[in-house]
């Protein structure tokens, strides 16, 4: 029976840290959390913004007061109206009061109409907020590639985790459009760091084309899983637990991934900088252009539905957050 020694533990630790499968798992989790955060907010933001701008008002006290007092004749018997037209005035006031009570008791329909109008005007703000992440990521991506050539993959990868964690915690405490917009925008920086450095790390660790293809497919499976799980998870937690709950869960999962990165990748500057192709050269490559075009067109439909579909379901179908 083998005995545990310091040397054997050290050897196991070294093999564990250098395991390609473990690095693949770290990248998988990073892409999963990035895209889960990306889609978790989709059913949350429209409803939350509505309640931020329109604190829920109730007509409960108003209609109860009117319903109670309209049946009391003394409400109409003020001394200023004791004249020959008292009966006619009393009938008019009673009719008006009854109409007011009916209007107040029908408040749900009125609130729904008002809600529809407000939500329809909210479309552009939700769209801008959702687009901020993609815009910032689009601006950041070209700088991350050359950065990884200079300092390696581990520091940008861990920086992506830190920024994503800050973004997630900002969502937890945000109570204004500005903070929500900021949280969504800085997610683009974290996403650029995690995706570019993570996929680059896999390409470096899997030099064989066949192995690299399988590794990339597995890692991008984390992206697809995050997009799949995010909306129902966010809607369910927001409806039944609260706005902060899904982001706290994501923050906890992010901490787990961050600890893995610290222990396995041990972020640090790489030994020698690598000279990479210029951006101008890459743009001229037809294969890169075809791949970029395919990715862009594949995401256009999703990007169009994210800000519009939940609001349409809220106004047309009266769908709950979980259903969205």
Coordinates of C-alpha atoms in Angstrom, one line a residue:
X1 CA 0.0 0.0 0.0
X2 CA 1.6 3.3 -1.1
X3 CA 2.3 5.8 1.7
X4 CA 1.7 9.5 1.6
X5 CA 4.9 11.5 1.6
X6 CA 5.7 15.1 1.0
X7 CA 7.3 14.1 -2.3
X8 CA 4.2 12.1 -3.4
X9 CA 1.9 14.9 -2.5
X10 CA 4.0 17.4 -4.3
X11 CA 4.0 15.2 -7.4
X12 CA 0.3 14.8 -7.2
X13 CA -0.1 18.6 -6.8
X14 CA 2.1 19.2 -9.8
X15 CA 0.2 16.8 -12.0
X16 CA -3.1 18.2 -10.8
X17 CA -2.1 21.7 -11.7
X18 CA -0.7 20.8 -15.1
X19 CA -3.8 18.8 -16.0
X20 CA -5.2 19.9 -19.3
X21 CA -8.6 18.6 -18.4
X22 CA -8.7 20.8 -15.3
X23 CA -7.8 23.9 -17.3
X24 CA -10.5 23.0 -19.7
X25 CA -12.9 22.8 -16.8
X26 CA -11.8 26.2 -15.5
X27 CA -12.5 27.8 -19.0
X28 CA -15.8 25.9 -19.2
X29 CA -17.0 27.3 -15.9
X30 CA -15.8 30.8 -16.8
X31 CA -17.7 30.9 -20.0
X32 CA -20.7 29.3 -18.3
X33 CA -20.9 32.0 -15.6
X34 CA -20.3 34.8 -18.1
X35 CA -23.2 33.8 -20.3
X36 CA -25.4 32.8 -17.4
X37 CA -25.0 36.4 -16.0
X38 CA -25.6 37.7 -19.5
X39 CA -29.0 36.0 -19.7
X40 CA -30.1 35.9 -16.1
X41 CA -30.8 39.6 -16.2
X42 CA -33.1 39.3 -19.3
X43 CA -36.4 38.5 -17.4
X44 CA -35.3 40.7 -14.4
X45 CA -34.4 44.1 -15.8
X46 CA -37.6 45.1 -17.6
X47 CA -39.8 44.5 -14.5
X48 CA -37.3 45.8 -12.1
X49 CA -36.8 49.1 -14.0
X50 CA -40.6 49.5 -14.2
X51 CA -40.8 49.2 -10.4
X52 CA -37.9 51.6 -9.9
X53 CA -39.6 54.3 -12.0
X54 CA -43.1 53.5 -10.9
X55 CA -43.2 52.5 -7.2
X56 CA -46.3 50.2 -6.8
X57 CA -49.2 52.4 -5.8
X58 CA -52.4 51.1 -4.4
X59 CA -55.9 52.5 -4.3
X60 CA -56.8 50.2 -1.4
X61 CA -57.4 53.0 1.1
X62 CA -59.1 55.3 -1.4
X63 CA -61.7 52.9 -2.6
X64 CA -62.3 51.5 1.0
X65 CA -63.0 55.0 2.2
X66 CA -65.3 55.8 -0.7
X67 CA -67.2 52.5 -0.4
X68 CA -67.7 53.1 3.3
X69 CA -68.8 56.7 3.1
X70 CA -70.9 56.7 -0.1
X71 CA -73.5 54.6 1.7
X72 CA -73.8 57.2 4.5
X73 CA -76.3 60.0 3.7
X74 CA -74.8 62.3 6.2
X75 CA -71.8 62.8 4.0
X76 CA -74.0 64.8 1.7
X77 CA -75.7 66.8 4.5
X78 CA -73.2 69.6 5.0
X79 CA -74.8 72.8 6.2
X80 CA -73.6 74.6 3.1
X81 CA -75.9 72.6 0.9
X82 CA -79.1 72.7 3.0
X83 CA -81.3 74.5 0.5
X84 CA -84.1 73.8 -1.8
X85 CA -81.8 71.7 -4.1
X86 CA -80.5 69.4 -1.5
X87 CA -82.2 66.3 -2.9
X88 CA -80.9 66.9 -6.5
X89 CA -77.4 67.7 -5.3
X90 CA -77.4 64.6 -3.1
X91 CA -78.4 62.4 -6.1
X92 CA -75.6 64.0 -8.2
X93 CA -73.0 63.5 -5.6
X94 CA -74.1 60.0 -4.9
X95 CA -73.9 59.1 -8.6
X96 CA -70.4 60.7 -8.8
X97 CA -69.3 58.8 -5.7
X98 CA -70.6 55.5 -7.0
X99 CA -68.7 56.1 -10.3
X100 CA -65.5 56.9 -8.3
X101 CA -65.9 53.7 -6.3
X102 CA -66.4 51.6 -9.5
X103 CA -63.3 53.3 -11.0
X104 CA -61.2 52.6 -7.9
X105 CA -62.4 49.0 -7.6
X106 CA -61.5 48.5 -11.3
X107 CA -57.9 49.7 -10.5
X108 CA -56.3 46.5 -11.7
X109 CA -57.3 47.1 -15.3
X110 CA -56.3 50.8 -15.0
X111 CA -52.9 49.8 -13.6
X112 CA -52.4 47.3 -16.4
X113 CA -53.1 49.9 -19.0
X114 CA -50.7 52.3 -17.4
X115 CA -48.1 49.6 -17.0
X116 CA -48.4 48.7 -20.7
X117 CA -47.8 52.4 -21.7
X118 CA -44.8 52.7 -19.4
X119 CA -43.3 49.4 -20.5
X120 CA -43.6 50.2 -24.2
X121 CA -41.6 53.4 -23.6
X122 CA -39.1 51.4 -21.6
X123 CA -38.0 49.3 -24.6
X124 CA -35.2 51.6 -25.8
X125 CA -33.7 51.9 -22.3
X126 CA -33.6 48.1 -21.8
X127 CA -32.1 47.8 -25.3
X128 CA -29.4 50.3 -24.5
X129 CA -28.6 48.6 -21.3
X130 CA -28.4 45.1 -22.8
X131 CA -26.3 46.4 -25.7
X132 CA -23.8 48.1 -23.4
X133 CA -22.1 44.8 -22.6
X134 CA -21.7 43.8 -26.2
X135 CA -20.4 47.3 -27.2
X136 CA -17.8 47.4 -24.4
X137 CA -16.7 43.8 -25.2
X138 CA -16.4 44.7 -28.9
X139 CA -14.1 47.6 -28.0
X140 CA -12.1 45.6 -25.5
X141 CA -11.5 42.3 -27.4
X142 CA -8.9 43.7 -29.9
X143 CA -6.7 44.8 -27.0
X144 CA -6.8 41.5 -25.0
X145 CA -5.2 39.4 -27.7
X146 CA -2.0 41.5 -27.9
X147 CA -2.0 41.7 -24.1
X148 CA -2.0 37.9 -23.8
X149 CA 1.0 37.8 -26.2
X150 CA 2.9 40.1 -23.9
X151 CA 2.1 38.8 -20.4
X152 CA 0.5 35.4 -21.0
X153 CA -3.0 34.1 -20.4
X154 CA -3.3 33.7 -16.7
X155 CA -3.4 37.4 -15.6
X156 CA -6.1 38.4 -18.1
X157 CA -8.1 35.3 -17.2
X158 CA -8.0 36.1 -13.5
X159 CA -8.7 39.8 -14.3
X160 CA -11.8 38.6 -16.1
X161 CA -13.0 36.8 -13.0
X162 CA -12.4 39.9 -10.8
X163 CA -14.3 42.2 -13.1
X164 CA -17.2 39.7 -13.5
X165 CA -17.4 39.3 -9.8
X166 CA -17.6 43.1 -9.4
X167 CA -20.3 43.3 -12.1
X168 CA -22.3 40.6 -10.4
X169 CA -22.1 42.2 -7.0
X170 CA -23.1 45.6 -8.5
X171 CA -26.2 44.0 -9.8
X172 CA -27.0 42.8 -6.3
X173 CA -27.0 46.3 -4.8
X174 CA -28.1 48.4 -7.8
X175 CA -31.2 50.5 -7.2
X176 CA -30.9 52.9 -10.2
X177 CA -30.7 52.7 -13.9
X178 CA -27.1 54.2 -13.9
X179 CA -25.7 51.5 -11.6
X180 CA -27.5 48.7 -13.5
X181 CA -26.0 50.1 -16.8
X182 CA -22.6 50.3 -15.2
X183 CA -22.8 46.7 -14.0
X184 CA -23.9 45.5 -17.5
X185 CA -21.2 47.5 -19.2
X186 CA -18.2 46.4 -17.2
X187 CA -19.3 42.8 -17.7
X188 CA -18.2 43.3 -21.3
X189 CA -14.6 43.9 -20.1
X190 CA -14.7 40.8 -17.9
X191 CA -16.2 38.8 -20.7
X192 CA -13.5 39.9 -23.2
X193 CA -10.7 38.9 -20.7
X194 CA -12.2 35.5 -19.9
X195 CA -13.2 34.5 -23.4
X196 CA -10.1 35.6 -25.3
X197 CA -7.6 34.4 -22.7
X198 CA -9.5 31.2 -21.9
X199 CA -9.8 30.1 -25.5
X200 CA -6.3 31.2 -26.2
X201 CA -5.1 29.1 -23.3
X202 CA -6.9 26.0 -24.6
X203 CA -5.4 26.6 -28.1
X204 CA -1.9 26.7 -26.5
X205 CA -2.5 23.6 -24.3
X206 CA -4.0 21.5 -27.1
X207 CA -1.6 21.9 -30.1
X208 CA -3.2 18.9 -32.0
X209 CA -6.0 20.1 -34.3
X210 CA -8.3 17.3 -33.4
X211 CA -7.8 17.6 -29.7
X212 CA -8.1 21.4 -29.9
X213 CA -11.4 21.1 -31.8
X214 CA -12.8 18.8 -29.1
X215 CA -11.5 21.1 -26.3
X216 CA -13.0 24.2 -27.9
X217 CA -16.3 22.5 -28.4
X218 CA -16.4 21.4 -24.8
X219 CA -15.5 24.9 -23.6
X220 CA -18.1 26.5 -25.8
X221 CA -20.6 24.1 -24.4
X222 CA -20.3 26.1 -21.2
X223 CA -21.4 29.2 -23.2
X224 CA -24.4 27.4 -24.5
X225 CA -25.3 26.0 -21.1
X226 CA -25.1 29.4 -19.6
X227 CA -27.5 30.8 -22.2
X228 CA -29.9 27.9 -21.7
X229 CA -29.9 28.0 -17.9
X230 CA -29.8 31.8 -17.3
X231 CA -33.3 33.0 -18.2
X232 CA -35.3 30.4 -16.3
X233 CA -33.0 30.6 -13.4
X234 CA -33.1 34.4 -13.2
X235 CA -36.9 34.5 -13.7
X236 CA -37.6 31.9 -11.0
X237 CA -35.2 33.4 -8.4
X238 CA -36.5 36.9 -9.0
X239 CA -40.1 36.0 -8.8
X240 CA -39.9 33.7 -5.7
X241 CA -36.8 34.8 -3.8
X242 CA -35.9 38.4 -4.8
X243 CA -33.8 40.4 -7.1
X244 CA -30.5 39.9 -5.4
X245 CA -30.8 36.1 -5.0
X246 CA -29.7 35.0 -8.6
X247 CA -26.7 37.3 -8.5
X248 CA -25.6 36.1 -5.1
X249 CA -25.6 32.5 -6.4
X250 CA -23.6 33.5 -9.4
X251 CA -21.1 35.4 -7.2
X252 CA -20.6 32.3 -5.1
X253 CA -20.0 30.1 -8.2
X254 CA -17.7 32.8 -9.5
X255 CA -15.7 32.7 -6.2
X256 CA -15.3 28.9 -6.7
X257 CA -13.9 29.5 -10.2
X258 CA -11.6 32.3 -9.0
X259 CA -10.2 30.0 -6.3
X260 CA -9.6 27.3 -8.9
X261 CA -7.7 29.8 -11.1
X262 CA -5.6 30.9 -8.1
X263 CA -4.6 27.4 -7.2
X264 CA -4.2 25.9 -10.7
X265 CA -3.2 28.8 -13.0
X266 CA -1.3 30.8 -10.4
X267 CA -1.6 34.1 -12.3
X268 CA 1.7 35.6 -13.3
X269 CA 3.6 37.2 -16.2
X270 CA 4.8 34.8 -18.8
X271 CA 8.5 34.4 -19.5
X272 CA 8.9 35.8 -23.0
X273 CA 6.5 37.9 -25.0
X274 CA 5.1 36.3 -28.2
X275 CA 4.9 38.2 -31.4
X276 CA 1.4 37.9 -32.8
X277 CA -0.2 38.9 -36.1
X278 CA -1.4 42.5 -36.4
X279 CA -5.1 43.3 -36.3
X280 CA -4.8 44.5 -39.9
X281 CA -3.5 41.1 -41.0
X282 CA -6.2 39.3 -39.2
X283 CA -9.0 41.4 -40.7
X284 CA -7.7 40.4 -44.2
X285 CA -8.0 36.7 -43.4
X286 CA -11.1 35.4 -45.2
X287 CA -11.6 32.5 -42.7
X288 CA -11.6 35.0 -39.8
X289 CA -14.1 37.2 -41.7
X290 CA -16.4 34.2 -42.4
X291 CA -16.2 33.0 -38.8
X292 CA -16.9 36.6 -37.4
X293 CA -19.8 37.0 -39.8
X294 CA -21.3 33.7 -38.8
X295 CA -21.0 34.5 -35.1
X296 CA -22.5 38.0 -35.7
X297 CA -25.5 36.8 -37.6
X298 CA -26.1 34.0 -35.1
X299 CA -26.4 36.5 -32.3
X300 CA -28.5 39.1 -34.0
X301 CA -31.8 37.3 -33.5
X302 CA -31.0 36.7 -29.8
X303 CA -29.9 40.3 -29.3
X304 CA -33.2 41.6 -30.8
X305 CA -35.4 39.4 -28.7
X306 CA -33.7 40.0 -25.3
X307 CA -35.0 43.6 -24.8
X308 CA -38.3 43.2 -26.6
X309 CA -39.7 39.7 -25.9
X310 CA -40.0 40.0 -22.1
X311 CA -41.7 43.4 -22.3
X312 CA -44.1 42.1 -25.0
X313 CA -44.9 39.1 -22.9
X314 CA -45.5 41.4 -19.9
X315 CA -47.9 43.7 -21.8
X316 CA -49.6 41.2 -24.0
X317 CA -49.7 37.9 -22.1
X318 CA -49.4 39.3 -18.5
X319 CA -46.5 36.8 -18.2
X320 CA -44.8 36.4 -14.8
X321 CA -41.0 36.8 -14.5
X322 CA -40.5 33.0 -14.5
X323 CA -42.6 32.6 -17.6
X324 CA -40.5 35.2 -19.4

